[in-house]
């Protein structure tokens, strides 16, 4: 045994077993068919004399739990979980199954995973694609495989995702395979983080394990494309049990610098004369939370270069990569880049209202690359207009799109024939035709009919594949021009991301939670969406009336029938260009705020799915139930006067009907918010009409309950924030208390387990489709099950200083962030640091004294040193990633920050008609030359070990 000292931890401890946890397994029914994208079956004719293989898994189970093996072979059910191979209970910590290979044609290699089934039928599958078995690799008749369960929530798994394997940790590990000629035991271990001159080794109590020699241990081998380090040894002459540990060996110092933590590992399994034991110990028992990175967030349209065309383009990402590399940032986070062209107006600037979840936006096309040298003279004619647009302080969306669209139409006939003949184009078309054809046809029909609402088209209101094929044959280039545009966008975004990778920078994309109701996706597969509902969000401090995004909600039941194919295709499409992605409003996978199409404001919605309140619950709580009183708007004389003041009489005569007993009801022609909106759209826009329209909206939303559809007055959902309504305030004190208690039960008690099961039906299956780093935007009304699920699946959370998830705290401190998270001082949906500082003086004062720990009165404006302090707090957070809006980074320098901080804001969520036009106020070329600022930021990043 090595002596104890500070440099070397004495190898003593045994690794703890993974244990089942009631919160970790409420997931999906066993019958769901999940196929792993990375699983491959490779046939071989090589004959092995191997006749018996035994799989054993180290997992602590409790009564009622069972374990199975699933994999890409018929004996394991061909990845169909309902046909997975049952295992046998050995003891509380081990399960086993034996395969007689004389009766089984075991294809090589087999990729497999273990599956835990709970007593309630829910399942959890161990993570990764690296459990493989190849019969041809063994010379003995028997093989015993002792595996470790890989829990998806282990943070070490993060380092085996694409951005780390292909970019951030893309250093070649050269080691020689020094396995013994005769191998009785094969040791395997995963070590995610190694420094320069470090390699993994094994040391132990047997002679074959060097008897704990810290200067000459067994160095382990790893092929660069593989995840495991391994070494084969001959323990045939050893005394069992054998104690051993993995350790880090420094090749420069030629010694072990650290043993793994915990007790010694103990091996009891002797191999015998014709048996091989494979020991997969999972992850090395060492801390793996020391790696941290920093990044910048900015929409593509907000980039500014000296050569861009009035808007940021995919090609401009390369310049931002150069800046990232210069100061040490490792990540660029973008907003969605999908095509949003629905109206050909500035309203299409909203990047979350895509007309295709797959197509890229022509806005980001660099025309110079499309023109090439041959047709550059055509583009030169637009140079004066380009300079004019590029000099504007913000994006002129309509002007840019008009010019780019016209140039594409001009260049297409000149280059289409040669482009369509390219091998790369043909590959692009074949790989993407499942969405490309419908998108191109949709775009053509949108323009022909002058509307994206396919229900108003003269023909092809319903998508028919054969009819669309005929349409393409008939219209030809009028549709194929969209094939051409998407191919060019594909090339340019691919080039930008490849450039980023070469420079050690990863690109993080954004998956919107919804799709536009007038979109190619809804047109092609309307059955996947609830077209009669709208997605949104409940009220919060940023939008007191809630948010109505206008997107149809997902028909998850229908999507489940084919294993969420549409979502899997969407994730796969993201992997073409991005290394990581943010799932916008990940809460939507648990439940979505669903608003009827006759409503305008988000306040009129409720969560779907949700366990409703049954009518019996009112009587059980001694609440006198009156259907009309609870479900209809409560309107009396006092409320009308309060809302409309001098216009009260006009409103009563024009919009209301007296119902007796000092009560009013809305006239049928104005009894929904949508009807009111349509009526006022015909009137002159003035303050009086705005006030009356808003007042009518408030009357319509002045209810306590929404009835569950088709429940025959038996089931209901509470309107959000009922305590703020005048309807609620007109109840007696006792009824208010009873209603409030039931309201709290509805929103914060009864739904958690139900919503957890909903999320676990979808997210694990979707996460397995991709090996990208997945982050969830888990903001808003977050139920207690959300962080549990995200931890289970190893999804990075989003932590924002101004939006604490603890209701008892006013602010969140970056020091308290979990490792698997992204911390940021602001997002595109919020004001920047400088703008926020001036919004609420009292709140700013508390932040200044409590979070920045400064004495006295807070400065009126956010001075650069304040911005710098906030940035430093985030850089020094324990979170894996600190990501900043570019505006917040420039705010630390008086010479670089924008004069008016309000101009830095990208989006106002409370405004559904926000114009997304923010653009950097200086070109990236100039930013690259700001040496004082860049050196200061680089030093700060370095000092924070990011």
CSV table of C-alpha atoms in Angstrom, one decimal, residues 196-514:
chain,number,residue,atom,x,y,z
A,196,UNK,CA,-1.5,17.6,-20.4
A,197,UNK,CA,1.0,14.8,-19.6
A,198,UNK,CA,-1.6,12.8,-17.8
A,199,UNK,CA,-2.7,9.2,-18.4
A,200,UNK,CA,-4.9,6.7,-16.5
A,201,UNK,CA,-3.3,3.8,-14.7
A,202,UNK,CA,-4.3,0.9,-12.5
A,203,UNK,CA,-2.5,-0.3,-9.4
A,204,UNK,CA,-3.4,-3.0,-6.9
A,205,UNK,CA,-2.5,-5.8,-4.5
A,206,UNK,CA,-1.6,-8.4,-7.1
A,207,UNK,CA,1.8,-8.8,-8.8
A,208,UNK,CA,0.1,-8.4,-12.2
A,209,UNK,CA,-1.1,-5.0,-10.9
A,210,UNK,CA,2.4,-4.0,-9.8
A,211,UNK,CA,1.7,-4.4,-6.0
A,212,UNK,CA,0.7,-0.7,-5.6
A,213,UNK,CA,3.9,0.6,-7.2
A,214,UNK,CA,3.2,4.3,-7.7
A,215,UNK,CA,6.2,4.8,-10.0
A,216,UNK,CA,5.7,1.9,-12.3
A,217,UNK,CA,1.9,1.2,-12.4
A,218,UNK,CA,0.1,-0.4,-15.4
A,219,UNK,CA,-0.7,2.4,-17.8
A,220,UNK,CA,-4.1,1.9,-19.5
A,221,UNK,CA,-4.8,2.1,-23.2
A,222,UNK,CA,-7.4,4.2,-25.1
A,223,UNK,CA,-8.2,4.5,-28.7
A,224,UNK,CA,-8.9,8.2,-29.4
A,225,UNK,CA,-12.5,7.5,-30.8
A,226,UNK,CA,-13.4,5.3,-27.8
A,227,UNK,CA,-14.6,6.4,-24.4
A,228,UNK,CA,-13.0,3.7,-22.2
A,229,UNK,CA,-9.4,3.3,-21.0
A,230,UNK,CA,-8.7,-0.4,-20.7
A,231,UNK,CA,-5.9,-2.9,-19.8
A,232,UNK,CA,-5.9,-6.7,-20.0
A,233,UNK,CA,-4.0,-8.6,-17.2
A,234,UNK,CA,-3.2,-12.1,-16.1
A,235,UNK,CA,-4.5,-12.7,-12.6
A,236,UNK,CA,-4.4,-16.5,-12.8
A,237,UNK,CA,-1.7,-16.7,-10.1
A,238,UNK,CA,-3.2,-14.0,-7.8
A,239,UNK,CA,-4.8,-14.4,-4.5
A,240,UNK,CA,-8.4,-13.2,-4.4
A,241,UNK,CA,-10.0,-10.9,-3.5
A,242,UNK,CA,-7.7,-8.5,-5.4
A,243,UNK,CA,-7.8,-4.9,-4.1
A,244,UNK,CA,-7.1,-2.2,-6.8
A,245,UNK,CA,-7.6,1.4,-7.7
A,246,UNK,CA,-7.4,3.6,-10.7
A,247,UNK,CA,-5.1,6.6,-10.6
A,248,UNK,CA,-3.8,9.5,-12.6
A,249,UNK,CA,-0.2,9.1,-13.8
A,250,UNK,CA,2.0,12.0,-14.9
A,251,UNK,CA,4.2,10.9,-17.8
A,252,UNK,CA,6.5,13.9,-17.3
A,253,UNK,CA,7.0,13.4,-13.6
A,254,UNK,CA,6.8,9.6,-14.1
A,255,UNK,CA,4.7,9.0,-11.0
A,256,UNK,CA,1.1,8.6,-9.8
A,257,UNK,CA,-0.1,12.1,-8.8
A,258,UNK,CA,-3.5,11.0,-7.5
A,259,UNK,CA,-5.4,7.9,-6.7
A,260,UNK,CA,-9.2,7.9,-7.1
A,261,UNK,CA,-11.3,8.7,-4.1
A,262,UNK,CA,-13.1,6.2,-1.9
A,263,UNK,CA,-12.3,2.7,-0.6
A,264,UNK,CA,-10.3,0.2,-2.6
A,265,UNK,CA,-12.2,-1.7,-5.3
A,266,UNK,CA,-12.3,-5.4,-4.6
A,267,UNK,CA,-12.4,-8.1,-7.3
A,268,UNK,CA,-13.6,-11.5,-6.2
A,269,UNK,CA,-14.1,-13.2,-9.5
A,270,UNK,CA,-11.4,-15.6,-10.5
A,271,UNK,CA,-11.2,-16.4,-14.2
A,272,UNK,CA,-10.1,-20.0,-14.2
A,273,UNK,CA,-8.4,-21.7,-17.1
A,274,UNK,CA,-10.8,-20.9,-19.9
A,275,UNK,CA,-12.7,-17.8,-18.8
A,276,UNK,CA,-12.3,-14.1,-19.2
A,277,UNK,CA,-13.7,-11.6,-16.7
A,278,UNK,CA,-14.5,-8.1,-18.0
A,279,UNK,CA,-14.7,-5.4,-15.3
A,280,UNK,CA,-16.5,-2.2,-16.5
A,281,UNK,CA,-16.1,0.1,-13.5
A,282,UNK,CA,-17.9,3.0,-15.1
A,283,UNK,CA,-16.4,6.4,-14.1
A,284,UNK,CA,-13.2,6.9,-12.1
A,285,UNK,CA,-14.0,8.1,-8.6
A,286,UNK,CA,-12.4,11.6,-9.0
A,287,UNK,CA,-14.0,15.1,-9.0
A,288,UNK,CA,-15.1,16.1,-12.5
A,289,UNK,CA,-16.5,19.5,-11.8
A,290,UNK,CA,-13.3,21.5,-12.3
A,291,UNK,CA,-13.9,22.2,-16.0
A,292,UNK,CA,-15.7,25.5,-16.7
A,293,UNK,CA,-16.3,27.5,-19.8
A,294,UNK,CA,-17.7,30.9,-20.8
A,295,UNK,CA,-19.6,32.0,-23.8
A,296,UNK,CA,-21.4,34.9,-25.6
A,297,UNK,CA,-25.0,35.0,-26.6
A,298,UNK,CA,-26.3,37.0,-29.6
A,299,UNK,CA,-28.8,36.5,-32.4
A,300,UNK,CA,-27.3,36.1,-35.8
A,301,UNK,CA,-29.4,39.0,-37.1
A,302,UNK,CA,-27.7,41.2,-34.4
A,303,UNK,CA,-24.2,40.6,-35.7
A,304,UNK,CA,-22.6,43.5,-37.5
A,305,UNK,CA,-19.6,43.3,-39.8
A,306,UNK,CA,-18.2,45.8,-42.3
A,307,UNK,CA,-19.3,43.5,-45.2
A,308,UNK,CA,-22.7,42.3,-44.1
A,309,UNK,CA,-25.9,43.4,-45.8
A,310,UNK,CA,-27.8,45.4,-43.1
A,311,UNK,CA,-28.2,42.3,-41.0
A,312,UNK,CA,-26.0,39.6,-39.4
A,313,UNK,CA,-25.3,36.6,-41.7
A,314,UNK,CA,-24.0,33.1,-41.1
A,315,UNK,CA,-20.7,34.2,-42.5
A,316,UNK,CA,-20.4,36.8,-39.8
A,317,UNK,CA,-20.2,34.0,-37.2
A,318,UNK,CA,-16.6,33.4,-38.3
A,319,UNK,CA,-15.6,36.9,-37.2
A,320,UNK,CA,-17.3,36.4,-33.8
A,321,UNK,CA,-15.4,33.1,-33.5
A,322,UNK,CA,-12.2,35.1,-34.0
A,323,UNK,CA,-13.2,37.4,-31.2
A,324,UNK,CA,-14.1,34.5,-29.0
A,325,UNK,CA,-10.8,32.8,-29.6
A,326,UNK,CA,-8.9,36.0,-28.9
A,327,UNK,CA,-10.4,36.5,-25.4
A,328,UNK,CA,-10.9,32.8,-24.4
A,329,UNK,CA,-14.6,32.3,-24.8
A,330,UNK,CA,-15.5,28.8,-25.8
A,331,UNK,CA,-19.1,29.1,-26.9
A,332,UNK,CA,-21.4,31.1,-29.1
A,333,UNK,CA,-25.1,30.9,-28.3
A,334,UNK,CA,-27.6,31.9,-31.0
A,335,UNK,CA,-31.4,32.3,-31.2
A,336,UNK,CA,-33.4,30.2,-33.7
A,337,UNK,CA,-32.3,30.6,-37.3
A,338,UNK,CA,-35.3,29.0,-39.0
A,339,UNK,CA,-37.3,30.6,-41.7
A,340,UNK,CA,-40.2,32.7,-40.3
A,341,UNK,CA,-41.4,34.2,-43.6
A,342,UNK,CA,-45.2,34.3,-43.2
A,343,UNK,CA,-46.3,37.8,-44.1
A,344,UNK,CA,-43.2,39.4,-45.8
A,345,UNK,CA,-43.4,42.2,-43.3
A,346,UNK,CA,-41.3,43.1,-40.2
A,347,UNK,CA,-43.7,40.9,-38.2
A,348,UNK,CA,-41.7,38.0,-39.5
A,349,UNK,CA,-38.7,39.2,-37.5
A,350,UNK,CA,-40.0,37.0,-34.6
A,351,UNK,CA,-37.5,34.1,-34.7
A,352,UNK,CA,-39.7,31.8,-32.6
A,353,UNK,CA,-42.5,31.7,-35.2
A,354,UNK,CA,-41.0,29.5,-37.8
A,355,UNK,CA,-42.9,28.4,-40.9
A,356,UNK,CA,-40.6,25.3,-40.8
A,357,UNK,CA,-38.9,23.7,-37.9
A,358,UNK,CA,-36.2,22.6,-40.3
A,359,UNK,CA,-35.6,25.3,-43.0
A,360,UNK,CA,-33.1,28.0,-42.5
A,361,UNK,CA,-33.9,31.7,-42.9
A,362,UNK,CA,-32.9,33.4,-46.2
A,363,UNK,CA,-32.3,36.5,-44.1
A,364,UNK,CA,-28.9,35.0,-43.1
A,365,UNK,CA,-27.7,34.3,-46.7
A,366,UNK,CA,-24.4,35.9,-47.7
A,367,UNK,CA,-25.1,37.0,-51.3
A,368,UNK,CA,-21.4,37.3,-52.2
A,369,UNK,CA,-20.8,33.6,-51.7
A,370,UNK,CA,-23.9,32.8,-53.8
A,371,UNK,CA,-22.8,35.0,-56.6
A,372,UNK,CA,-19.2,33.8,-56.7
A,373,UNK,CA,-16.6,35.6,-58.9
A,374,UNK,CA,-18.5,34.9,-62.1
A,375,UNK,CA,-21.6,37.0,-61.1
A,376,UNK,CA,-20.0,39.3,-58.6
A,377,UNK,CA,-20.7,42.2,-61.0
A,378,UNK,CA,-24.5,41.7,-60.4
A,379,UNK,CA,-24.0,42.1,-56.7
A,380,UNK,CA,-21.8,45.1,-57.1
A,381,UNK,CA,-24.8,47.0,-58.4
A,382,UNK,CA,-26.3,46.7,-55.0
A,383,UNK,CA,-23.2,48.1,-53.1
A,384,UNK,CA,-24.7,51.5,-52.4
A,385,UNK,CA,-27.8,50.0,-51.0
A,386,UNK,CA,-25.8,47.5,-48.9
A,387,UNK,CA,-23.8,50.3,-47.3
A,388,UNK,CA,-26.9,52.3,-46.6
A,389,UNK,CA,-28.6,49.4,-44.8
A,390,UNK,CA,-25.4,48.4,-43.0
A,391,UNK,CA,-25.1,51.9,-41.6
A,392,UNK,CA,-28.5,51.8,-39.9
A,393,UNK,CA,-28.5,51.4,-36.1
A,394,UNK,CA,-30.9,48.4,-36.3
A,395,UNK,CA,-32.2,45.9,-38.8
A,396,UNK,CA,-34.6,47.1,-41.5
A,397,UNK,CA,-36.1,43.6,-41.9
A,398,UNK,CA,-38.4,44.3,-44.8
A,399,UNK,CA,-35.8,46.2,-46.8
A,400,UNK,CA,-33.1,43.5,-46.3
A,401,UNK,CA,-35.5,40.7,-47.2
A,402,UNK,CA,-36.8,42.5,-50.3
A,403,UNK,CA,-33.3,42.9,-51.7
A,404,UNK,CA,-32.0,39.5,-50.8
A,405,UNK,CA,-35.1,37.8,-52.3
A,406,UNK,CA,-34.8,39.7,-55.5
A,407,UNK,CA,-31.1,38.8,-55.9
A,408,UNK,CA,-31.8,35.1,-55.2
A,409,UNK,CA,-34.4,35.3,-58.0
A,410,UNK,CA,-31.9,37.0,-60.3
A,411,UNK,CA,-29.0,34.6,-59.6
A,412,UNK,CA,-31.0,31.3,-59.5
A,413,UNK,CA,-31.6,30.8,-63.3
A,414,UNK,CA,-27.9,31.5,-63.9
A,415,UNK,CA,-26.5,28.9,-61.5
A,416,UNK,CA,-29.3,26.4,-60.8
A,417,UNK,CA,-28.3,23.8,-63.4
A,418,UNK,CA,-24.7,23.5,-62.2
A,419,UNK,CA,-25.8,23.6,-58.6
A,420,UNK,CA,-28.4,20.8,-59.0
A,421,UNK,CA,-25.8,18.6,-60.7
A,422,UNK,CA,-23.4,18.8,-57.7
A,423,UNK,CA,-23.0,15.6,-55.7
A,424,UNK,CA,-23.1,17.6,-52.5
A,425,UNK,CA,-26.5,19.1,-53.5
A,426,UNK,CA,-27.9,15.7,-54.3
A,427,UNK,CA,-26.8,14.4,-50.9
A,428,UNK,CA,-28.4,17.4,-49.3
A,429,UNK,CA,-31.6,16.9,-51.1
A,430,UNK,CA,-31.8,13.2,-50.2
A,431,UNK,CA,-31.0,13.8,-46.6
A,432,UNK,CA,-33.6,16.5,-46.2
A,433,UNK,CA,-36.4,15.8,-48.7
A,434,UNK,CA,-38.8,14.7,-45.9
A,435,UNK,CA,-39.2,18.4,-45.0
A,436,UNK,CA,-37.6,20.3,-47.9
A,437,UNK,CA,-40.3,19.3,-50.5
A,438,UNK,CA,-43.2,20.4,-48.3
A,439,UNK,CA,-41.5,23.6,-47.2
A,440,UNK,CA,-40.7,24.6,-50.8
A,441,UNK,CA,-44.2,23.9,-52.0
A,442,UNK,CA,-45.6,25.7,-49.0
A,443,UNK,CA,-43.4,28.8,-49.7
A,444,UNK,CA,-44.6,28.8,-53.3
A,445,UNK,CA,-48.3,28.5,-52.4
A,446,UNK,CA,-47.9,31.1,-49.7
A,447,UNK,CA,-46.7,33.6,-52.2
A,448,UNK,CA,-49.2,32.6,-54.9
A,449,UNK,CA,-52.1,33.0,-52.5
A,450,UNK,CA,-50.6,36.0,-50.7
A,451,UNK,CA,-51.1,34.3,-47.3
A,452,UNK,CA,-49.5,31.7,-45.2
A,453,UNK,CA,-52.9,30.6,-43.9
A,454,UNK,CA,-53.3,27.4,-46.0
A,455,UNK,CA,-57.0,27.2,-45.0
A,456,UNK,CA,-57.5,30.3,-47.2
A,457,UNK,CA,-55.6,28.9,-50.3
A,458,UNK,CA,-57.5,28.4,-53.5
A,459,UNK,CA,-56.0,24.9,-53.9
A,460,UNK,CA,-53.9,22.4,-51.9
A,461,UNK,CA,-55.4,23.4,-48.5
A,462,UNK,CA,-54.7,19.9,-47.4
A,463,UNK,CA,-51.3,18.5,-48.0
A,464,UNK,CA,-51.2,15.5,-50.4
A,465,UNK,CA,-47.8,14.1,-51.3
A,466,UNK,CA,-48.7,13.0,-54.9
A,467,UNK,CA,-50.4,16.3,-55.7
A,468,UNK,CA,-47.4,18.2,-54.5
A,469,UNK,CA,-45.1,16.1,-56.7
A,470,UNK,CA,-47.3,17.0,-59.6
A,471,UNK,CA,-47.2,20.6,-58.6
A,472,UNK,CA,-43.4,20.6,-58.5
A,473,UNK,CA,-43.3,19.0,-62.0
A,474,UNK,CA,-45.7,21.7,-63.3
A,475,UNK,CA,-44.2,24.7,-61.6
A,476,UNK,CA,-40.5,23.6,-61.7
A,477,UNK,CA,-38.1,26.4,-60.9
A,478,UNK,CA,-40.8,28.5,-59.1
A,479,UNK,CA,-40.6,25.9,-56.3
A,480,UNK,CA,-37.1,24.6,-56.8
A,481,UNK,CA,-35.7,28.0,-56.1
A,482,UNK,CA,-36.4,27.2,-52.4
A,483,UNK,CA,-34.4,24.0,-52.7
A,484,UNK,CA,-31.5,26.1,-54.0
A,485,UNK,CA,-31.8,28.7,-51.3
A,486,UNK,CA,-31.8,26.1,-48.5
A,487,UNK,CA,-28.8,24.4,-50.0
A,488,UNK,CA,-26.8,27.6,-50.0
A,489,UNK,CA,-27.9,28.4,-46.4
A,490,UNK,CA,-26.9,24.9,-45.4
A,491,UNK,CA,-23.4,25.3,-46.9
A,492,UNK,CA,-22.8,28.7,-45.3
A,493,UNK,CA,-24.0,27.7,-41.8
A,494,UNK,CA,-22.0,24.5,-42.1
A,495,UNK,CA,-18.9,26.4,-43.1
A,496,UNK,CA,-19.3,28.8,-40.1
A,497,UNK,CA,-19.7,26.0,-37.6
A,498,UNK,CA,-16.7,24.1,-39.0
A,499,UNK,CA,-14.6,27.2,-38.8
A,500,UNK,CA,-15.7,27.5,-35.1
A,501,UNK,CA,-14.7,24.0,-34.4
A,502,UNK,CA,-11.2,24.5,-35.9
A,503,UNK,CA,-10.7,27.4,-33.5
A,504,UNK,CA,-11.9,25.5,-30.4
A,505,UNK,CA,-15.3,27.2,-30.2
A,506,UNK,CA,-18.7,25.4,-30.1
A,507,UNK,CA,-22.0,26.7,-31.4
A,508,UNK,CA,-25.2,26.4,-29.3
A,509,UNK,CA,-28.5,26.6,-31.1
A,510,UNK,CA,-32.0,27.1,-29.9
A,511,UNK,CA,-35.1,24.9,-30.4
A,512,UNK,CA,-38.3,26.8,-30.1
A,513,UNK,CA,-41.1,25.1,-28.1
A,514,UNK,CA,-43.7,25.9,-30.8
